[in-house]
JSON list of C-alpha atoms in Angstrom, two decimals:
[
{"chain": "A", "resi": 639, "resn": "VAL", "atom": "CA", "xyz": [56.91, 15.78, -29.72]},
{"chain": "A", "resi": 640, "resn": "THR", "atom": "CA", "xyz": [53.53, 14.33, -30.58]},
{"chain": "A", "resi": 641, "resn": "ILE", "atom": "CA", "xyz": [50.62, 15.69, -28.61]},
{"chain": "A", "resi": 642, "resn": "GLU", "atom": "CA", "xyz": [48.42, 12.76, -27.65]},
{"chain": "A", "resi": 643, "resn": "ASN", "atom": "CA", "xyz": [44.62, 12.85, -27.70]},
{"chain": "A", "resi": 644, "resn": "THR", "atom": "CA", "xyz": [42.84, 13.35, -24.39]},
{"chain": "A", "resi": 645, "resn": "ALA", "atom": "CA", "xyz": [39.74, 11.24, -23.85]},
{"chain": "A", "resi": 646, "resn": "PRO", "atom": "CA", "xyz": [36.57, 13.22, -23.19]},
{"chain": "A", "resi": 647, "resn": "SER", "atom": "CA", "xyz": [34.60, 13.11, -19.94]},
{"chain": "A", "resi": 648, "resn": "LEU", "atom": "CA", "xyz": [31.00, 13.35, -18.88]},
{"chain": "A", "resi": 649, "resn": "SER", "atom": "CA", "xyz": [29.36, 14.48, -15.63]},
{"chain": "A", "resi": 650, "resn": "SER", "atom": "CA", "xyz": [26.02, 12.67, -15.65]},
{"chain": "A", "resi": 651, "resn": "ALA", "atom": "CA", "xyz": [23.34, 11.04, -17.75]},
{"chain": "A", "resi": 652, "resn": "SER", "atom": "CA", "xyz": [19.69, 10.10, -17.35]},
{"chain": "A", "resi": 653, "resn": "ILE", "atom": "CA", "xyz": [17.08, 8.05, -19.20]},
{"chain": "A", "resi": 654, "resn": "GLU", "atom": "CA", "xyz": [14.15, 9.80, -20.85]},
{"chain": "A", "resi": 655, "resn": "PRO", "atom": "CA", "xyz": [11.28, 9.62, -20.30]},
{"chain": "A", "resi": 656, "resn": "ALA", "atom": "CA", "xyz": [11.79, 8.74, -16.63]},
{"chain": "A", "resi": 657, "resn": "ASP", "atom": "CA", "xyz": [8.20, 7.47, -16.32]},
{"chain": "A", "resi": 658, "resn": "ALA", "atom": "CA", "xyz": [8.34, 5.36, -19.50]},
{"chain": "A", "resi": 659, "resn": "ASN", "atom": "CA", "xyz": [5.90, 2.59, -20.33]},
{"chain": "A", "resi": 660, "resn": "THR", "atom": "CA", "xyz": [5.83, 0.12, -23.21]},
{"chain": "A", "resi": 661, "resn": "THR", "atom": "CA", "xyz": [4.62, 2.74, -25.68]},
{"chain": "A", "resi": 662, "resn": "HIS", "atom": "CA", "xyz": [7.81, 4.80, -25.27]},
{"chain": "A", "resi": 663, "resn": "ASP", "atom": "CA", "xyz": [11.25, 4.50, -26.81]},
{"chain": "A", "resi": 664, "resn": "LEU", "atom": "CA", "xyz": [14.09, 5.36, -24.41]},
{"chain": "A", "resi": 665, "resn": "THR", "atom": "CA", "xyz": [16.88, 7.86, -25.05]},
{"chain": "A", "resi": 666, "resn": "ILE", "atom": "CA", "xyz": [19.70, 9.38, -23.03]},
{"chain": "A", "resi": 667, "resn": "SER", "atom": "CA", "xyz": [20.09, 12.95, -21.81]},
{"chain": "A", "resi": 668, "resn": "ALA", "atom": "CA", "xyz": [23.77, 13.64, -21.03]},
{"chain": "A", "resi": 669, "resn": "THR", "atom": "CA", "xyz": [25.28, 16.66, -19.27]},
{"chain": "A", "resi": 670, "resn": "GLY", "atom": "CA", "xyz": [28.76, 17.90, -18.47]},
{"chain": "A", "resi": 671, "resn": "TRP", "atom": "CA", "xyz": [30.58, 16.92, -21.68]},
{"chain": "A", "resi": 672, "resn": "TYR", "atom": "CA", "xyz": [34.23, 18.00, -21.67]},
{"chain": "A", "resi": 673, "resn": "ASP", "atom": "CA", "xyz": [36.98, 17.42, -24.20]},
{"chain": "A", "resi": 674, "resn": "ALA", "atom": "CA", "xyz": [40.33, 19.14, -23.69]},
{"chain": "A", "resi": 675, "resn": "ASP", "atom": "CA", "xyz": [41.02, 18.96, -27.42]},
{"chain": "A", "resi": 676, "resn": "GLY", "atom": "CA", "xyz": [37.74, 20.57, -28.41]},
{"chain": "A", "resi": 677, "resn": "ASP", "atom": "CA", "xyz": [36.46, 17.46, -30.18]},
{"chain": "A", "resi": 678, "resn": "SER", "atom": "CA", "xyz": [32.79, 17.16, -31.04]},
{"chain": "A", "resi": 679, "resn": "GLU", "atom": "CA", "xyz": [30.43, 15.64, -28.48]},
{"chain": "A", "resi": 680, "resn": "ASP", "atom": "CA", "xyz": [29.62, 11.99, -29.04]},
{"chain": "A", "resi": 681, "resn": "TYR", "atom": "CA", "xyz": [28.58, 8.97, -26.96]},
{"chain": "A", "resi": 682, "resn": "ARG", "atom": "CA", "xyz": [28.34, 5.22, -26.95]},
{"chain": "A", "resi": 683, "resn": "VAL", "atom": "CA", "xyz": [25.34, 3.91, -25.03]},
{"chain": "A", "resi": 684, "resn": "VAL", "atom": "CA", "xyz": [25.07, 0.37, -23.63]},
{"chain": "A", "resi": 685, "resn": "TRP", "atom": "CA", "xyz": [21.64, -0.65, -22.31]},
{"chain": "A", "resi": 686, "resn": "PHE", "atom": "CA", "xyz": [20.86, -3.10, -19.52]},
{"chain": "A", "resi": 687, "resn": "LYS", "atom": "CA", "xyz": [17.57, -4.75, -18.61]},
{"chain": "A", "resi": 688, "resn": "ASN", "atom": "CA", "xyz": [17.16, -6.44, -15.24]},
{"chain": "A", "resi": 689, "resn": "GLY", "atom": "CA", "xyz": [20.94, -6.44, -14.84]},
{"chain": "A", "resi": 690, "resn": "VAL", "atom": "CA", "xyz": [21.72, -8.00, -18.24]},
{"chain": "A", "resi": 691, "resn": "GLN", "atom": "CA", "xyz": [23.29, -6.13, -21.16]},
{"chain": "A", "resi": 692, "resn": "ILE", "atom": "CA", "xyz": [20.79, -6.24, -24.05]},
{"chain": "A", "resi": 693, "resn": "TYR", "atom": "CA", "xyz": [21.64, -3.57, -26.61]},
{"chain": "A", "resi": 694, "resn": "GLU", "atom": "CA", "xyz": [24.09, -0.92, -27.77]},
{"chain": "A", "resi": 695, "resn": "GLY", "atom": "CA", "xyz": [22.78, 2.19, -29.50]},
{"chain": "A", "resi": 696, "resn": "ASP", "atom": "CA", "xyz": [21.37, 5.65, -28.94]},
{"chain": "A", "resi": 697, "resn": "THR", "atom": "CA", "xyz": [17.76, 4.48, -28.56]},
{"chain": "A", "resi": 698, "resn": "LEU", "atom": "CA", "xyz": [16.25, 1.50, -26.74]},
{"chain": "A", "resi": 699, "resn": "PHE", "atom": "CA", "xyz": [13.03, 0.69, -28.54]},
{"chain": "A", "resi": 700, "resn": "SER", "atom": "CA", "xyz": [9.75, -0.13, -26.82]},
{"chain": "A", "resi": 701, "resn": "TYR", "atom": "CA", "xyz": [9.61, -3.72, -28.12]},
{"chain": "A", "resi": 702, "resn": "GLN", "atom": "CA", "xyz": [12.83, -4.45, -26.22]},
{"chain": "A", "resi": 703, "resn": "PHE", "atom": "CA", "xyz": [11.32, -4.23, -22.72]},
{"chain": "A", "resi": 704, "resn": "SER", "atom": "CA", "xyz": [8.12, -4.98, -20.81]},
{"chain": "A", "resi": 705, "resn": "LYS", "atom": "CA", "xyz": [6.12, -3.57, -17.93]},
{"chain": "A", "resi": 706, "resn": "GLY", "atom": "CA", "xyz": [8.03, -3.98, -14.66]},
{"chain": "A", "resi": 707, "resn": "ASP", "atom": "CA", "xyz": [11.49, -4.26, -16.24]},
{"chain": "A", "resi": 708, "resn": "ASN", "atom": "CA", "xyz": [14.36, -2.39, -14.62]},
{"chain": "A", "resi": 709, "resn": "VAL", "atom": "CA", "xyz": [16.35, -0.50, -17.27]},
{"chain": "A", "resi": 710, "resn": "TYR", "atom": "CA", "xyz": [19.61, 1.44, -16.96]},
{"chain": "A", "resi": 711, "resn": "ALA", "atom": "CA", "xyz": [22.49, 2.41, -19.25]},
{"chain": "A", "resi": 712, "resn": "HIS", "atom": "CA", "xyz": [26.23, 3.01, -19.34]},
{"chain": "A", "resi": 713, "resn": "VAL", "atom": "CA", "xyz": [27.07, 6.13, -21.32]},
{"chain": "A", "resi": 714, "resn": "TYR", "atom": "CA", "xyz": [30.63, 6.45, -22.66]},
{"chain": "A", "resi": 715, "resn": "PRO", "atom": "CA", "xyz": [31.86, 9.86, -23.87]},
{"chain": "A", "resi": 716, "resn": "LYS", "atom": "CA", "xyz": [33.98, 9.43, -27.00]},
{"chain": "A", "resi": 717, "resn": "ASP", "atom": "CA", "xyz": [35.78, 11.26, -29.74]},
{"chain": "A", "resi": 718, "resn": "ASP", "atom": "CA", "xyz": [37.35, 10.01, -32.97]},
{"chain": "A", "resi": 719, "resn": "TYR", "atom": "CA", "xyz": [40.28, 8.49, -31.08]},
{"chain": "A", "resi": 720, "resn": "ASP", "atom": "CA", "xyz": [39.43, 7.54, -27.53]},
{"chain": "A", "resi": 721, "resn": "GLU", "atom": "CA", "xyz": [36.61, 6.70, -25.20]},
{"chain": "A", "resi": 722, "resn": "GLY", "atom": "CA", "xyz": [36.30, 8.16, -21.72]},
{"chain": "A", "resi": 723, "resn": "THR", "atom": "CA", "xyz": [35.03, 6.60, -18.51]},
{"chain": "A", "resi": 724, "resn": "PHE", "atom": "CA", "xyz": [31.36, 5.75, -18.59]},
{"chain": "A", "resi": 725, "resn": "VAL", "atom": "CA", "xyz": [28.71, 7.22, -16.32]},
{"chain": "A", "resi": 726, "resn": "THR", "atom": "CA", "xyz": [25.61, 5.29, -15.35]},
{"chain": "A", "resi": 727, "resn": "ALA", "atom": "CA", "xyz": [22.19, 6.57, -16.27]},
{"chain": "A", "resi": 728, "resn": "SER", "atom": "CA", "xyz": [20.23, 5.54, -13.20]},
{"chain": "A", "resi": 729, "resn": "SER", "atom": "CA", "xyz": [17.66, 2.78, -13.56]},
{"chain": "A", "resi": 730, "resn": "ILE", "atom": "CA", "xyz": [13.98, 3.30, -14.25]},
{"chain": "A", "resi": 731, "resn": "VAL", "atom": "CA", "xyz": [11.14, 0.81, -13.86]},
{"chain": "A", "resi": 732, "resn": "ILE", "atom": "CA", "xyz": [8.88, 0.46, -16.90]},
{"chain": "A", "resi": 733, "resn": "GLN", "atom": "CA", "xyz": [5.39, 1.59, -15.91]},
{"chain": "A", "resi": 734, "resn": "ASN", "atom": "CA", "xyz": [1.91, 0.34, -16.76]},
{"chain": "A", "resi": 735, "resn": "SER", "atom": "CA", "xyz": [0.58, 1.30, -20.20]},
{"chain": "A", "resi": 736, "resn": "PRO", "atom": "CA", "xyz": [-3.09, 2.39, -20.10]},
{"chain": "A", "resi": 737, "resn": "SER", "atom": "CA", "xyz": [-5.64, 0.48, -22.16]},
{"chain": "A", "resi": 738, "resn": "TYR", "atom": "CA", "xyz": [-7.39, 2.09, -25.12]},
{"chain": "A", "resi": 739, "resn": "PHE", "atom": "CA", "xyz": [-10.39, 1.42, -27.33]},
{"chain": "A", "resi": 740, "resn": "SER", "atom": "CA", "xyz": [-9.70, -0.60, -30.45]},
{"chain": "A", "resi": 741, "resn": "GLY", "atom": "CA", "xyz": [-12.50, 1.17, -32.35]},
{"chain": "A", "resi": 742, "resn": "THR", "atom": "CA", "xyz": [-14.95, 4.04, -31.96]},
{"chain": "A", "resi": 743, "resn": "PRO", "atom": "CA", "xyz": [-17.78, 3.12, -29.55]},
{"chain": "A", "resi": 744, "resn": "PHE", "atom": "CA", "xyz": [-21.31, 4.16, -30.50]},
{"chain": "A", "resi": 745, "resn": "LEU", "atom": "CA", "xyz": [-24.91, 3.77, -29.31]},
{"chain": "A", "resi": 746, "resn": "THR", "atom": "CA", "xyz": [-27.81, 2.19, -31.19]},
{"chain": "A", "resi": 747, "resn": "PRO", "atom": "CA", "xyz": [-30.44, 3.11, -32.05]},
{"chain": "A", "resi": 748, "resn": "THR", "atom": "CA", "xyz": [-29.66, 6.79, -32.60]},
{"chain": "A", "resi": 749, "resn": "LEU", "atom": "CA", "xyz": [-33.35, 7.77, -32.66]},
{"chain": "A", "resi": 750, "resn": "LEU", "atom": "CA", "xyz": [-34.84, 6.70, -29.33]},
{"chain": "A", "resi": 751, "resn": "TYR", "atom": "CA", "xyz": [-38.31, 6.04, -28.00]},
{"chain": "A", "resi": 752, "resn": "SER", "atom": "CA", "xyz": [-39.13, 5.63, -24.31]},
{"chain": "A", "resi": 753, "resn": "ASP", "atom": "CA", "xyz": [-39.43, 1.82, -24.46]},
{"chain": "A", "resi": 754, "resn": "ASP", "atom": "CA", "xyz": [-36.38, 1.15, -26.69]},
{"chain": "A", "resi": 755, "resn": "ASN", "atom": "CA", "xyz": [-33.45, -1.11, -25.93]},
{"chain": "A", "resi": 756, "resn": "LEU", "atom": "CA", "xyz": [-30.24, 0.91, -26.05]},
{"chain": "A", "resi": 757, "resn": "ARG", "atom": "CA", "xyz": [-26.92, -0.80, -26.76]},
{"chain": "A", "resi": 758, "resn": "VAL", "atom": "CA", "xyz": [-23.26, 0.18, -26.68]},
{"chain": "A", "resi": 759, "resn": "ASN", "atom": "CA", "xyz": [-21.38, -1.14, -29.72]},
{"chain": "A", "resi": 760, "resn": "ASN", "atom": "CA", "xyz": [-17.75, -1.51, -30.76]},
{"chain": "A", "resi": 761, "resn": "TYR", "atom": "CA", "xyz": [-16.22, -0.97, -27.33]},
{"chain": "A", "resi": 762, "resn": "GLY", "atom": "CA", "xyz": [-13.49, -3.61, -27.36]},
{"chain": "A", "resi": 763, "resn": "ILE", "atom": "CA", "xyz": [-10.21, -2.51, -25.81]},
{"chain": "A", "resi": 764, "resn": "GLU", "atom": "CA", "xyz": [-6.53, -3.20, -26.36]},
{"chain": "A", "resi": 765, "resn": "ASP", "atom": "CA", "xyz": [-3.72, -3.12, -23.81]},
{"chain": "A", "resi": 766, "resn": "PRO", "atom": "CA", "xyz": [-0.07, -2.58, -24.77]},
{"chain": "A", "resi": 767, "resn": "ASP", "atom": "CA", "xyz": [1.03, -4.75, -21.81]},
{"chain": "A", "resi": 768, "resn": "GLY", "atom": "CA", "xyz": [-1.31, -7.60, -22.72]},
{"chain": "A", "resi": 769, "resn": "GLU", "atom": "CA", "xyz": [-3.17, -7.38, -19.39]},
{"chain": "A", "resi": 770, "resn": "MET", "atom": "CA", "xyz": [-5.75, -10.17, -19.11]},
{"chain": "A", "resi": 771, "resn": "GLY", "atom": "CA", "xyz": [-8.01, -8.44, -16.54]},
{"chain": "A", "resi": 772, "resn": "ARG", "atom": "CA", "xyz": [-9.01, -5.58, -18.82]},
{"chain": "A", "resi": 773, "resn": "TYR", "atom": "CA", "xyz": [-12.61, -4.58, -19.40]},
{"chain": "A", "resi": 774, "resn": "THR", "atom": "CA", "xyz": [-14.73, -1.52, -20.20]},
{"chain": "A", "resi": 775, "resn": "LYS", "atom": "CA", "xyz": [-16.43, 0.41, -17.40]},
{"chain": "A", "resi": 776, "resn": "ILE", "atom": "CA", "xyz": [-19.82, 1.68, -18.59]},
{"chain": "A", "resi": 777, "resn": "ILE", "atom": "CA", "xyz": [-21.68, 4.45, -16.73]},
{"chain": "A", "resi": 778, "resn": "TRP", "atom": "CA", "xyz": [-25.23, 5.29, -17.87]},
{"chain": "A", "resi": 779, "resn": "LYS", "atom": "CA", "xyz": [-26.94, 8.64, -17.20]},
{"chain": "A", "resi": 780, "resn": "VAL", "atom": "CA", "xyz": [-30.29, 10.22, -18.07]},
{"chain": "A", "resi": 781, "resn": "ASN", "atom": "CA", "xyz": [-30.28, 14.02, -17.85]},
{"chain": "A", "resi": 782, "resn": "ASP", "atom": "CA", "xyz": [-27.02, 13.73, -15.82]},
{"chain": "A", "resi": 783, "resn": "VAL", "atom": "CA", "xyz": [-28.59, 11.34, -13.28]},
{"chain": "A", "resi": 784, "resn": "GLN", "atom": "CA", "xyz": [-26.45, 8.21, -12.90]},
{"chain": "A", "resi": 785, "resn": "LEU", "atom": "CA", "xyz": [-28.28, 4.88, -13.12]},
{"chain": "A", "resi": 786, "resn": "THR", "atom": "CA", "xyz": [-27.89, 1.83, -10.88]},
{"chain": "A", "resi": 787, "resn": "PHE", "atom": "CA", "xyz": [-26.66, -0.68, -13.45]},
{"chain": "A", "resi": 788, "resn": "GLY", "atom": "CA", "xyz": [-23.35, -2.40, -12.84]},
{"chain": "A", "resi": 789, "resn": "ASP", "atom": "CA", "xyz": [-20.42, -0.92, -14.73]},
{"chain": "A", "resi": 790, "resn": "THR", "atom": "CA", "xyz": [-20.30, -3.69, -17.35]},
{"chain": "A", "resi": 791, "resn": "VAL", "atom": "CA", "xyz": [-23.95, -3.54, -18.56]},
{"chain": "A", "resi": 792, "resn": "ASP", "atom": "CA", "xyz": [-23.96, -2.70, -22.29]},
{"chain": "A", "resi": 793, "resn": "ASN", "atom": "CA", "xyz": [-27.63, -3.20, -23.18]},
{"chain": "A", "resi": 794, "resn": "ILE", "atom": "CA", "xyz": [-30.52, -1.51, -21.32]},
{"chain": "A", "resi": 795, "resn": "ASN", "atom": "CA", "xyz": [-34.25, -0.93, -21.72]},
{"chain": "A", "resi": 796, "resn": "LEU", "atom": "CA", "xyz": [-35.05, 2.75, -21.25]},
{"chain": "A", "resi": 797, "resn": "TRP", "atom": "CA", "xyz": [-38.36, 1.96, -19.53]},
{"chain": "A", "resi": 798, "resn": "GLU", "atom": "CA", "xyz": [-36.62, -0.13, -16.85]},
{"chain": "A", "resi": 799, "resn": "MET", "atom": "CA", "xyz": [-33.80, 2.27, -16.01]},
{"chain": "A", "resi": 800, "resn": "GLN", "atom": "CA", "xyz": [-33.44, 3.42, -12.41]},
{"chain": "A", "resi": 801, "resn": "PRO", "atom": "CA", "xyz": [-31.37, 6.27, -10.98]},
{"chain": "A", "resi": 802, "resn": "THR", "atom": "CA", "xyz": [-28.86, 5.63, -8.23]},
{"chain": "A", "resi": 803, "resn": "GLY", "atom": "CA", "xyz": [-30.55, 5.34, -4.83]},
{"chain": "A", "resi": 804, "resn": "SER", "atom": "CA", "xyz": [-34.20, 5.80, -5.86]},
{"chain": "A", "resi": 805, "resn": "GLY", "atom": "CA", "xyz": [-37.14, 4.26, -7.73]},
{"chain": "A", "resi": 806, "resn": "PRO", "atom": "CA", "xyz": [-37.86, 3.96, -11.46]},
{"chain": "A", "resi": 807, "resn": "ILE", "atom": "CA", "xyz": [-36.88, 6.92, -13.60]},
{"chain": "A", "resi": 808, "resn": "SER", "atom": "CA", "xyz": [-39.39, 8.62, -15.88]},
{"chain": "A", "resi": 809, "resn": "ILE", "atom": "CA", "xyz": [-38.29, 8.83, -19.52]},
{"chain": "A", "resi": 810, "resn": "SER", "atom": "CA", "xyz": [-39.89, 11.58, -21.57]},
{"chain": "A", "resi": 811, "resn": "LYS", "atom": "CA", "xyz": [-39.56, 13.06, -25.02]},
{"chain": "A", "resi": 812, "resn": "GLY", "atom": "CA", "xyz": [-36.54, 15.35, -25.14]},
{"chain": "A", "resi": 813, "resn": "ASP", "atom": "CA", "xyz": [-34.57, 13.60, -22.38]},
{"chain": "A", "resi": 814, "resn": "TRP", "atom": "CA", "xyz": [-30.85, 13.01, -22.86]},
{"chain": "A", "resi": 815, "resn": "VAL", "atom": "CA", "xyz": [-29.26, 9.60, -22.43]},
{"chain": "A", "resi": 816, "resn": "ASN", "atom": "CA", "xyz": [-25.48, 9.51, -22.29]},
{"chain": "A", "resi": 817, "resn": "ILE", "atom": "CA", "xyz": [-22.73, 7.14, -21.25]},
{"chain": "A", "resi": 818, "resn": "THR", "atom": "CA", "xyz": [-19.11, 7.28, -20.16]},
{"chain": "A", "resi": 819, "resn": "LEU", "atom": "CA", "xyz": [-16.88, 4.43, -21.27]},
{"chain": "A", "resi": 820, "resn": "THR", "atom": "CA", "xyz": [-13.54, 3.89, -19.55]},
{"chain": "A", "resi": 821, "resn": "ALA", "atom": "CA", "xyz": [-10.94, 1.34, -20.63]},
{"chain": "A", "resi": 822, "resn": "TRP", "atom": "CA", "xyz": [-9.64, -0.42, -17.49]},
{"chain": "A", "resi": 823, "resn": "ASP", "atom": "CA", "xyz": [-6.67, -2.79, -17.41]},
{"chain": "A", "resi": 824, "resn": "GLY", "atom": "CA", "xyz": [-6.96, -3.95, -13.81]},
{"chain": "A", "resi": 825, "resn": "GLU", "atom": "CA", "xyz": [-4.49, -1.34, -12.58]},
{"chain": "A", "resi": 826, "resn": "GLU", "atom": "CA", "xyz": [-5.55, 2.08, -13.84]},
{"chain": "A", "resi": 827, "resn": "ASN", "atom": "CA", "xyz": [-8.06, 3.88, -16.01]},
{"chain": "A", "resi": 828, "resn": "GLY", "atom": "CA", "xyz": [-7.10, 4.33, -19.63]},
{"chain": "A", "resi": 829, "resn": "GLU", "atom": "CA", "xyz": [-8.87, 6.04, -22.50]},
{"chain": "A", "resi": 830, "resn": "GLN", "atom": "CA", "xyz": [-12.29, 7.57, -21.79]},
{"chain": "A", "resi": 831, "resn": "VAL", "atom": "CA", "xyz": [-15.08, 8.12, -24.31]},
{"chain": "A", "resi": 832, "resn": "PHE", "atom": "CA", "xyz": [-18.21, 10.19, -23.60]}
]
């Protein structure tokens, strides 16, 4: 009598990370493996995007999907002889990828006088999703007092600066001027630089 192989089984599977965006590769976390013959755990993974099969392999790479795509997978338990019934790793929706600065922003000049023009340099941003509405939010402060300029002004004259809700600000030797830059993609804040 020849004892036949028994196909393995699997309880459940999920996609990781569940909150993936286009900077993540996707993998499978499987639980409940069982093989009556004691064979080693192994799987075949078939990936689907927006209802269409697109790939077979352990990892779905970030270049294979875009923001807003619906991704799920069929996970088949297998041994050296047979393949068991697949379980479905429930679908996830690919999330927004925050924007980031393409370089290191800096201010010029570094040595300031009270009537200088102060400029933010090298603050271009990139967005993994290719969002077209992206820009850099710029907040100016003197001694922690926020100024009234709009959040896209990158070049100011220290003598003309005004704090929020009041008259002209007085600039004196020893004062601190600082900015907060935030990469914005039209949906959420990304990288911040102080």
